Short mmCIF file of C-alpha atoms in Angstrom, two decimals:
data_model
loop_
_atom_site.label_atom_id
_atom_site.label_comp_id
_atom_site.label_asym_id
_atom_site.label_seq_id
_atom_site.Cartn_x
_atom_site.Cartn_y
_atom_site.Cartn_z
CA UNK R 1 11.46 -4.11 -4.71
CA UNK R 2 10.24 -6.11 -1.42
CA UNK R 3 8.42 -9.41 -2.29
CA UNK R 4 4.98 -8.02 0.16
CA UNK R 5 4.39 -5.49 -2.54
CA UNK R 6 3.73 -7.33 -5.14
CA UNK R 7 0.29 -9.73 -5.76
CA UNK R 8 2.16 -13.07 -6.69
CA UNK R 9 -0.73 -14.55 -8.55
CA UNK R 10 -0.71 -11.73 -10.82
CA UNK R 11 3.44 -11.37 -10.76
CA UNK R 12 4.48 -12.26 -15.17
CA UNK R 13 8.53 -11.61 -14.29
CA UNK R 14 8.32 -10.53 -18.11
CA UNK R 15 6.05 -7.40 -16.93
CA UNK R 16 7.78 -5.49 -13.91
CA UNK R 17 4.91 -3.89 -12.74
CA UNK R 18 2.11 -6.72 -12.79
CA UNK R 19 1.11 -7.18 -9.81
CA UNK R 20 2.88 -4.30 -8.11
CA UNK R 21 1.66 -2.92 -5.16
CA UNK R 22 -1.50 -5.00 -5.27
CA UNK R 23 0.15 -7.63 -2.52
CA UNK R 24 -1.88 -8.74 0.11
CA UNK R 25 -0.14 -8.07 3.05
CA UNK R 26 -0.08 -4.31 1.42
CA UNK R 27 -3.84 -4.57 1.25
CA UNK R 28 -4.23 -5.61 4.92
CA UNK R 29 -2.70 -3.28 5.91
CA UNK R 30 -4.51 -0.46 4.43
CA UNK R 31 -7.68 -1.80 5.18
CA UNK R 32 -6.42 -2.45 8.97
CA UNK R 33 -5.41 1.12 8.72
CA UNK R 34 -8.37 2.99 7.17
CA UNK R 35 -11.22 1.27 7.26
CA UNK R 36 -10.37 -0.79 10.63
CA UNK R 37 -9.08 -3.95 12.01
CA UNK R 38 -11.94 -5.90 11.38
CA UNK R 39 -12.19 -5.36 7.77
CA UNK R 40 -8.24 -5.84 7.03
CA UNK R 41 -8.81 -10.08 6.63
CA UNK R 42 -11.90 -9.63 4.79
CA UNK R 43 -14.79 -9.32 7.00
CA UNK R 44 -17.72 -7.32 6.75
CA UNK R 45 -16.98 -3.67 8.17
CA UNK R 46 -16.98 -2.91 11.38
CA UNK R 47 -20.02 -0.25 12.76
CA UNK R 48 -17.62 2.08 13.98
CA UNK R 49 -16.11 4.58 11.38
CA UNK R 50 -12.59 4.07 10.08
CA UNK R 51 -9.88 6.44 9.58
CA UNK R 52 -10.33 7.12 6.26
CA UNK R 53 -14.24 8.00 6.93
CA UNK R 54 -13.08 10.26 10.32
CA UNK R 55 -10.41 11.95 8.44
CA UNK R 56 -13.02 12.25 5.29
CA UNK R 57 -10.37 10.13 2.99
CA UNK R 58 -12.85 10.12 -0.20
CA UNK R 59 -10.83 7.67 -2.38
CA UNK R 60 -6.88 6.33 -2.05
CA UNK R 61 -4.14 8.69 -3.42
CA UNK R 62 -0.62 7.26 -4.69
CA UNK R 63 0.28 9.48 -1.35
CA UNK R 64 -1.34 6.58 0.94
CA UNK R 65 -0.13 3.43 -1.33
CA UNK R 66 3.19 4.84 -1.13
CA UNK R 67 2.56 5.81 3.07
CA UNK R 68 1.30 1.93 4.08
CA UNK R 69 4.36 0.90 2.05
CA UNK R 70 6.61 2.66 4.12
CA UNK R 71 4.59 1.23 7.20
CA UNK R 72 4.57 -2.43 6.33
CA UNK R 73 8.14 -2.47 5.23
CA UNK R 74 9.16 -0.82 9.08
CA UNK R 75 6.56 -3.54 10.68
CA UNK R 76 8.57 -6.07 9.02
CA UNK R 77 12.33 -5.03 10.32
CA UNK R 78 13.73 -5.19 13.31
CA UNK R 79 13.54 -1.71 14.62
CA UNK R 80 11.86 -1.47 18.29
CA UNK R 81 11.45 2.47 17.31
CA UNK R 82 10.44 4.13 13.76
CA UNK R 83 13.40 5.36 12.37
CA UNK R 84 14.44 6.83 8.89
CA UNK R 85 16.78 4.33 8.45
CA UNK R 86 17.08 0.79 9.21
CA UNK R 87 20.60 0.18 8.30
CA UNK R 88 21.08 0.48 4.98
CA UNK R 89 17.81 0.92 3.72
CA UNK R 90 15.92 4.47 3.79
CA UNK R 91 12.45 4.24 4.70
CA UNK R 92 11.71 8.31 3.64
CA UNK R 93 13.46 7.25 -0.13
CA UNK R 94 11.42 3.95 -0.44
CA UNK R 95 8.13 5.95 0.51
CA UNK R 96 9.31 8.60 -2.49
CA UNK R 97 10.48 6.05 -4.79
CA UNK R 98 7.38 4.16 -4.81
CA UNK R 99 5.34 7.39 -5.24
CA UNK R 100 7.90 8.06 -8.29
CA UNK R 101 6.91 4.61 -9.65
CA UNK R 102 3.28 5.34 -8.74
CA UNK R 103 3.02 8.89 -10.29
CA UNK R 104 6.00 9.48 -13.02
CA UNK R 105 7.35 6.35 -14.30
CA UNK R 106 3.92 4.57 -15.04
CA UNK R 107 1.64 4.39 -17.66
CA UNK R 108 -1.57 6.61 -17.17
CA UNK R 109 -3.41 3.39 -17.87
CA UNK R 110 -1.62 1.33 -15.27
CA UNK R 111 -1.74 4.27 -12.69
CA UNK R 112 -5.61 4.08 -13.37
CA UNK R 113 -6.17 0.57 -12.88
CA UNK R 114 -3.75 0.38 -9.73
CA UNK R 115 -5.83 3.21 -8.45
CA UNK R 116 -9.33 1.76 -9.65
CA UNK R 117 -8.38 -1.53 -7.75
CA UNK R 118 -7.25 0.25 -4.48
CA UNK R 119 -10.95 2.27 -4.24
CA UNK R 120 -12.78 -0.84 -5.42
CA UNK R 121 -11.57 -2.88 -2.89
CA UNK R 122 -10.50 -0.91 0.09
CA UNK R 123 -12.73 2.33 0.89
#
């Protein structure tokens, strides 16, 4: 799995999944996408609503981990254009594969605290 999805202060190459999808570039991202620009380094939220107040997002969904996955990972090729495919990787199977990992080949316990940490910190 790509390096930006994982927290690397909390990466034990023992455990596959610490630190998974906890990376901060992942959680800029979100916050740049759903709560807003200004809040996506940190700072205190902007006074304008974010997307995931206009769109009534109550709390994240493996759905939206595994959606600014698939964003971040297209930011960070070359493509000018979004496209399905960026040579040989597949953009629509990485979104579904990390939903997989999110919501069938995890723990309930892990899924929980991945989930816990993403609402704590984000919306």
């Amino acid at each position: 799995l790509p390096a930006f999805l994982y927290c690397m202060k909390l990466y034990d190459p023992a455990k596959s999944k610490s630190g998974l999808l906890r990376g901060p570039l992942l959680v800029c991202a979100f916050r740049a996408l759903f709560t807003g620009t200004s809040s996506a380094l940190g700072e205190k939220l902007s006074s304008k609503p974010g997307n995931a107040k206009l769109h009534d997002i109550p709390r994240v969904t493996p759905e939206l981990i595994a959606y600014v996955a698939a964003q971040v990972r297209f930011a960070l090729c070359t493509q000018a254009s979004w496209r399905a495919k960026d040579k040989s990787f597949n953009l629509i199977k990485f979104y579904y594969y990390i939903l997989e990992i999110i919501t069938v080949k995890s723990k309930e316990i892990w899924r929980k605290n991945l989930l816990r940490f993403w609402n704590r910190y984000i919306i």
